[in-house]
PDB file of C-alpha atoms in Angstrom:
ATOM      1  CA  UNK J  95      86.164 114.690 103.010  1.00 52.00           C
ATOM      2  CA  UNK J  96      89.720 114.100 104.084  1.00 53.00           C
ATOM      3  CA  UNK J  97      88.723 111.342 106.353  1.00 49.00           C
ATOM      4  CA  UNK J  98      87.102 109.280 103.260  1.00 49.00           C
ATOM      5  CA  UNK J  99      90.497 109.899 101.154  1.00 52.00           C
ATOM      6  CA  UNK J 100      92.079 108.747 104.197  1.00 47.00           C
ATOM      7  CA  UNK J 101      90.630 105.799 104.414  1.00 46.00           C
ATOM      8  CA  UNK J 102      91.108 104.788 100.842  1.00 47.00           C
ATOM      9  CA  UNK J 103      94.786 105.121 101.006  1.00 48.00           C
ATOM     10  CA  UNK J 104      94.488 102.795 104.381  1.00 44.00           C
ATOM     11  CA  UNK J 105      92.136 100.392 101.676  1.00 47.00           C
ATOM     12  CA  UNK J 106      95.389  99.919  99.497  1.00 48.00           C
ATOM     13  CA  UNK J 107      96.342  97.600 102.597  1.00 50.00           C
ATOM     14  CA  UNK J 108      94.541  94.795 101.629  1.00 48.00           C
ATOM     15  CA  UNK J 109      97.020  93.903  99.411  1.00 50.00           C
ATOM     16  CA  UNK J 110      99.343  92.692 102.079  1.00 47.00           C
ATOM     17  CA  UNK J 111      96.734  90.859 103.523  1.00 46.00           C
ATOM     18  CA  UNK J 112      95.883  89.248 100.340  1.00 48.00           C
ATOM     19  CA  UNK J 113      99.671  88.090  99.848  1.00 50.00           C
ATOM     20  CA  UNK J 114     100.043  86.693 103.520  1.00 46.00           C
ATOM     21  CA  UNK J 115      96.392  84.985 103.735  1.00 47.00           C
ATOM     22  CA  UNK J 116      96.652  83.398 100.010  1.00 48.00           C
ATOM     23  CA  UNK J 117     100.208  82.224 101.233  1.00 50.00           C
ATOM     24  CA  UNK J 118      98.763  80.925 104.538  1.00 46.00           C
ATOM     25  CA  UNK J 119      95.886  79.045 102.607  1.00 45.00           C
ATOM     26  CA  UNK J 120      98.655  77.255 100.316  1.00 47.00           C
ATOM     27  CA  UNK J 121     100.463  76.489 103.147  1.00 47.00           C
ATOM     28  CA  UNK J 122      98.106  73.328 103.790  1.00 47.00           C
ATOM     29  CA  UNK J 123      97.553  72.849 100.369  1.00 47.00           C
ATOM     30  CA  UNK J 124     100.634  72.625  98.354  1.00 50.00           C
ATOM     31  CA  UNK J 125     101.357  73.606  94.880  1.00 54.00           C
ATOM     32  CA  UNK J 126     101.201  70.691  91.723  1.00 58.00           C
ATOM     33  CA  UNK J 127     101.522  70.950  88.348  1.00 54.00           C
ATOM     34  CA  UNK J 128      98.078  69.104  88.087  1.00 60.00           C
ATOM     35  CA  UNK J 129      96.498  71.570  90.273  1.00 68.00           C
ATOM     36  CA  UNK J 130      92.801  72.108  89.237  1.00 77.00           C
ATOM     37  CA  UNK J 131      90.414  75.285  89.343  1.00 81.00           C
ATOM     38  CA  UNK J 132      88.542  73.561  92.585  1.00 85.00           C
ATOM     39  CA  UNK J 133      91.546  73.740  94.564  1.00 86.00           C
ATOM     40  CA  UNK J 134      92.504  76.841  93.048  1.00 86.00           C
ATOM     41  CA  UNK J 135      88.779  78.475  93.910  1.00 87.00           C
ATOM     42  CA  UNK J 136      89.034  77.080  97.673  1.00 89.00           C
ATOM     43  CA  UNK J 137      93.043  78.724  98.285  1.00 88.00           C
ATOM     44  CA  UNK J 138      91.150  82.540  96.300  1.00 89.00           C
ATOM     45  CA  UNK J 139      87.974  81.632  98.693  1.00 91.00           C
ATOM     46  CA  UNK J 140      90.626  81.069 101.868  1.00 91.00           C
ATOM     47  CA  UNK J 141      92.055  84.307 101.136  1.00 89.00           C
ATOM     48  CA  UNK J 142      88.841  86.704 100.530  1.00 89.00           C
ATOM     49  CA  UNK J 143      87.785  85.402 103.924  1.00 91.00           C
ATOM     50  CA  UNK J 144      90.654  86.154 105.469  1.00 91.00           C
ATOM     51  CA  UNK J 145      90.846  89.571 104.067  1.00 88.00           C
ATOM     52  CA  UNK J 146      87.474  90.388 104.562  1.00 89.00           C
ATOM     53  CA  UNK J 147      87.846  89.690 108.219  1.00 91.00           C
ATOM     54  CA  UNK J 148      91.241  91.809 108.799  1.00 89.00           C
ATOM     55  CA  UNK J 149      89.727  94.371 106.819  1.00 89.00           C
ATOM     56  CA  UNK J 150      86.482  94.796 107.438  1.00 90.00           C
ATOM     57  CA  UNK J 151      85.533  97.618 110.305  1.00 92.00           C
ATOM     58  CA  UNK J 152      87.561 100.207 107.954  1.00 91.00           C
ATOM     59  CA  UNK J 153      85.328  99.018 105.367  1.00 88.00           C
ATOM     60  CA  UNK J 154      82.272  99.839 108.036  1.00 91.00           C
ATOM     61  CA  UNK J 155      83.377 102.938 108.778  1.00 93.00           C
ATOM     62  CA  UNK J 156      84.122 104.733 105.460  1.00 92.00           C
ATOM     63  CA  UNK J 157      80.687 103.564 104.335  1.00 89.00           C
ATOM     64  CA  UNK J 158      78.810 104.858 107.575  1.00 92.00           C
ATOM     65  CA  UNK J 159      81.007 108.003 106.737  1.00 93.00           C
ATOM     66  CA  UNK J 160      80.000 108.378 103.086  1.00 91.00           C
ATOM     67  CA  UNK J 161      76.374 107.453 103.788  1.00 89.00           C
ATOM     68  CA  UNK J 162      75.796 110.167 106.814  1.00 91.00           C
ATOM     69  CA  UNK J 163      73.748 113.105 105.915  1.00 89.00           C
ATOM     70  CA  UNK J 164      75.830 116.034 104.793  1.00 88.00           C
ATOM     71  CA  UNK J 165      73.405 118.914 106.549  1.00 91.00           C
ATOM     72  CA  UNK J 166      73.376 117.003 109.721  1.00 91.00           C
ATOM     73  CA  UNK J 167      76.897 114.428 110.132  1.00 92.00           C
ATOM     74  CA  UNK J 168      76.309 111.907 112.932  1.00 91.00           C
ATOM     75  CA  UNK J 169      80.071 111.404 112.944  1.00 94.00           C
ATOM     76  CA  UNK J 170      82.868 113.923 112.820  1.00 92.00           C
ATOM     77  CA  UNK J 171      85.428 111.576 111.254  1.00 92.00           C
ATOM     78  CA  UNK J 172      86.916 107.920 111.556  1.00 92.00           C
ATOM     79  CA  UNK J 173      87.584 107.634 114.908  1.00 94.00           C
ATOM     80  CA  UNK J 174      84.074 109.310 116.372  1.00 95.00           C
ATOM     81  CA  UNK J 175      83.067 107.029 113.737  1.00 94.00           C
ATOM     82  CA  UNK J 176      84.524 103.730 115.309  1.00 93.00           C
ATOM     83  CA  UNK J 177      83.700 104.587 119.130  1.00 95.00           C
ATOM     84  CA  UNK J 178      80.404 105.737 118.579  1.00 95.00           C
ATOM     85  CA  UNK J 179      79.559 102.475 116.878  1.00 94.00           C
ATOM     86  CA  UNK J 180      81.655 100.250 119.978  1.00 94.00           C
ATOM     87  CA  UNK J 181      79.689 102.667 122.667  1.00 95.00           C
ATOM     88  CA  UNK J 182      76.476 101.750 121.141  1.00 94.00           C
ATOM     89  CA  UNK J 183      76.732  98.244 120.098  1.00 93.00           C
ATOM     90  CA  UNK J 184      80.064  96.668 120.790  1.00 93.00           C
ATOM     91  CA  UNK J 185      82.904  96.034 119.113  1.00 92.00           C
ATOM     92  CA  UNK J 186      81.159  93.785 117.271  1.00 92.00           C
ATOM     93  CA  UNK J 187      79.341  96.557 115.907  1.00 91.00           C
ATOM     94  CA  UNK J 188      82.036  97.434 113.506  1.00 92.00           C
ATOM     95  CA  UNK J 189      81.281  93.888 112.053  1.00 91.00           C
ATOM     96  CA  UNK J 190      77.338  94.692 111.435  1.00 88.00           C
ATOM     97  CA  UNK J 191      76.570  93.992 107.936  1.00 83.00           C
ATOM     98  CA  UNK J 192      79.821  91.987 107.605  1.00 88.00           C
ATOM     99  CA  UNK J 193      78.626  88.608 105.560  1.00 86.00           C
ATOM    100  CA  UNK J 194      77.825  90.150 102.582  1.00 76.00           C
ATOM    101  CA  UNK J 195      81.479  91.508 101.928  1.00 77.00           C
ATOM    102  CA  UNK J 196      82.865  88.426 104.023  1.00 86.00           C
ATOM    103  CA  UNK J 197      81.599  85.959 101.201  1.00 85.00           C
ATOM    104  CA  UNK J 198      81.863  88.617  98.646  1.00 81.00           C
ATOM    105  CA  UNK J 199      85.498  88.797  99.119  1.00 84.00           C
ATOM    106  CA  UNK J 200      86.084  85.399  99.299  1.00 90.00           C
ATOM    107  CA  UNK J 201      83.958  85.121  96.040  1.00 89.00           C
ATOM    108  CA  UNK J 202      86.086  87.831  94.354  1.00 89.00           C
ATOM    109  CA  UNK J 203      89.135  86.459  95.488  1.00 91.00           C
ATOM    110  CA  UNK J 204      87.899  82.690  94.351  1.00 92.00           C
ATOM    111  CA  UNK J 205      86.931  84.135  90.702  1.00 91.00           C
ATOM    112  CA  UNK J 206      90.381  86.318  90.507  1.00 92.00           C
ATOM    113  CA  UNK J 207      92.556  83.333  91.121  1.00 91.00           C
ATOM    114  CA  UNK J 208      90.676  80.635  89.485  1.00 92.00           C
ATOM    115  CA  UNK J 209      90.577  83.270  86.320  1.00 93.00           C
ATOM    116  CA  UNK J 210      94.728  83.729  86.880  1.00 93.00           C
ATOM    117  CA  UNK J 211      95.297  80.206  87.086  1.00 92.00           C
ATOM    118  CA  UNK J 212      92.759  78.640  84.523  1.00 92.00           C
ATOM    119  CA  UNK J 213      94.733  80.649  81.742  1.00 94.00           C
ATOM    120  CA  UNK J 214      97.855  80.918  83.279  1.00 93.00           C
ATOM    121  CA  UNK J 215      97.865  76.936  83.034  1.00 91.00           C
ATOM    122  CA  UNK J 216      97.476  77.234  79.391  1.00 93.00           C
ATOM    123  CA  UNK J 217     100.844  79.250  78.737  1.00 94.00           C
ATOM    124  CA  UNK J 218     103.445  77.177  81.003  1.00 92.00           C
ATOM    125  CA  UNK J 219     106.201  75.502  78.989  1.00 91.00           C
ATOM    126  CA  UNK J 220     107.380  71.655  80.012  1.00 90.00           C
ATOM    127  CA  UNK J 221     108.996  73.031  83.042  1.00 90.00           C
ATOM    128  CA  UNK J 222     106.133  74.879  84.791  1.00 86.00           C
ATOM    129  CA  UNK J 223     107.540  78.800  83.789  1.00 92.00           C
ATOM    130  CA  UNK J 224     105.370  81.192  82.922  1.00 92.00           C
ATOM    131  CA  UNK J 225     106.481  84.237  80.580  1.00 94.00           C
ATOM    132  CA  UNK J 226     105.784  87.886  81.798  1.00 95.00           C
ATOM    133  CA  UNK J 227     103.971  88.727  79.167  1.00 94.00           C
ATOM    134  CA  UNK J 228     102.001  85.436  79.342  1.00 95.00           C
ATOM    135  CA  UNK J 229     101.676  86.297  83.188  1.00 95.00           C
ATOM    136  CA  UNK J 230     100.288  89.344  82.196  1.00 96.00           C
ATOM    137  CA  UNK J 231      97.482  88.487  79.955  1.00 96.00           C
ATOM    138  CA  UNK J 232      96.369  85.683  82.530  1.00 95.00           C
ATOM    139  CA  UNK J 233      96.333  88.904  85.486  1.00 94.00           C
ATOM    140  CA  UNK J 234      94.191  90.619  83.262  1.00 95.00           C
ATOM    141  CA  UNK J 235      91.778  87.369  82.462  1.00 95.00           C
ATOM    142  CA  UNK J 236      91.694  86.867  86.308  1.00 94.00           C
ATOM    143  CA  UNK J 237      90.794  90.538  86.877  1.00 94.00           C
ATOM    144  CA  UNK J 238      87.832  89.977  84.078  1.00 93.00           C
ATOM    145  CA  UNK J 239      86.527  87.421  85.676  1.00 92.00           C
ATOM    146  CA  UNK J 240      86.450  88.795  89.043  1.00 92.00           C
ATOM    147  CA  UNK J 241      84.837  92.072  87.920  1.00 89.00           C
ATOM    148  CA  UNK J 242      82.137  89.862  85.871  1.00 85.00           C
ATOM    149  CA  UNK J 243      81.407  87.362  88.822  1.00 86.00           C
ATOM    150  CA  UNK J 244      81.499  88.903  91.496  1.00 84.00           C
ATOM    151  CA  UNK J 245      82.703  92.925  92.145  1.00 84.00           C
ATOM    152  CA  UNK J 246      79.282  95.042  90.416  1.00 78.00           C
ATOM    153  CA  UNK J 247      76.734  92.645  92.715  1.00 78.00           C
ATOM    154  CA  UNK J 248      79.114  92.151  95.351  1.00 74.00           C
ATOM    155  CA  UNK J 249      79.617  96.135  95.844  1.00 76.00           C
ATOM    156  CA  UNK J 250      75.626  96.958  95.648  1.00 80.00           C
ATOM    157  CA  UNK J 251      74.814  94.277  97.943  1.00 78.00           C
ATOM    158  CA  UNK J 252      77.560  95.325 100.988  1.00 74.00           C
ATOM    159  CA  UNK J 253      76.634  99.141 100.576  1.00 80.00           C
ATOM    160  CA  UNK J 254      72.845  98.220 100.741  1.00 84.00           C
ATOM    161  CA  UNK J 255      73.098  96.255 103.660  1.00 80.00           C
ATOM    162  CA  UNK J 256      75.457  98.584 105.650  1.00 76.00           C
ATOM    163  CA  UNK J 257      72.641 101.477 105.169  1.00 81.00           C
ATOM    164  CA  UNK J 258      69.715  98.992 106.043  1.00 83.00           C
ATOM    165  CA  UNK J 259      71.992  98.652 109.197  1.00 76.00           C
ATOM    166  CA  UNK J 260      72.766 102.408 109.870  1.00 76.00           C
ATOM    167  CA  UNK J 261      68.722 103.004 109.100  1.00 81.00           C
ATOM    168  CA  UNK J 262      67.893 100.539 111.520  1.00 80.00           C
ATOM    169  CA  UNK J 263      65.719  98.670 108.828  1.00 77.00           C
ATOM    170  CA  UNK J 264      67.667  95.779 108.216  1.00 61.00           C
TER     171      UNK J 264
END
């Protein structure tokens, strides 16, 4: 439907939130060359959370969309969607189900970066710089390793519990 497209274009978002929450958790924890991968996993961790949070009730929403029943739709689209939900349970409605993806995303994000960083490490010259190609390779290692720890559970968890929620059976 056009409201599920819809919503994955608004899904490309997340990005921006990404960039501004990762810089907001390295603003209290600033950048060294002898950074390690626990610091690393807690700034990835800071900004999955952070995302998750911002982004989450459009995440509720296109799932309660894609999981209605096509012969009989409970919703007509995203925004009978969101104020059906708030009428019958609050805004804090659009959160039900929400700690799955919450520590999911903070997992993914945790995994991605320490991924990026572990191999990204390996390739700086003496003064810290980083070749684009070399830059490169380490996005894709990060990527890897996000889709290996945490993205395939992560994914099958949040879109069982958000139907256990909608069924009323979890």
């Amino acid at each position: 439907s056009s409201d599920i497209r819809f919503l994955a274009r608004i899904e490309q978002f997340p990005f921006l939130s990404i960039f501004l929450s990762f810089n907001f958790g390295k603003m209290g924890l600033k950048s060294d060359p002898s950074e390690g991968p626990v610091r690393t996993f807690v700034k990835g961790f800071l900004t999955g959370f952070i995302e998750a949070i911002i982004c989450y009730p459009t995440e509720f929403v296109k799932t309660q969309l894609q999981l209605q029943s096509k012969s009989n739709p409970e919703y007509t689209g995203i925004l009978d969607c969101g104020r059906k939900t708030v009428a019958k349970n609050g805004f804090m409605g659009l959160y039900s189900g929400a700690a799955p993806l919450i520590i999911g995303s903070s997992g993914k994000q945790a995994a991605r970066w320490t991924g990026y960083q572990t191999v990204a490490n390996q390739f700086k010259d003496d003064k810290g710089n980083l070749s684009i190609p070399a830059r490169m390779f380490s996005g894709a290692c990060g990527g890897v390793t996000e889709a290996v720890f945490a993205v395939t559970p992560i994914e099958t968890l949040k879109t069982r519990v958000t139907d256990d929620m909608r069924r009323g059976t979890g």
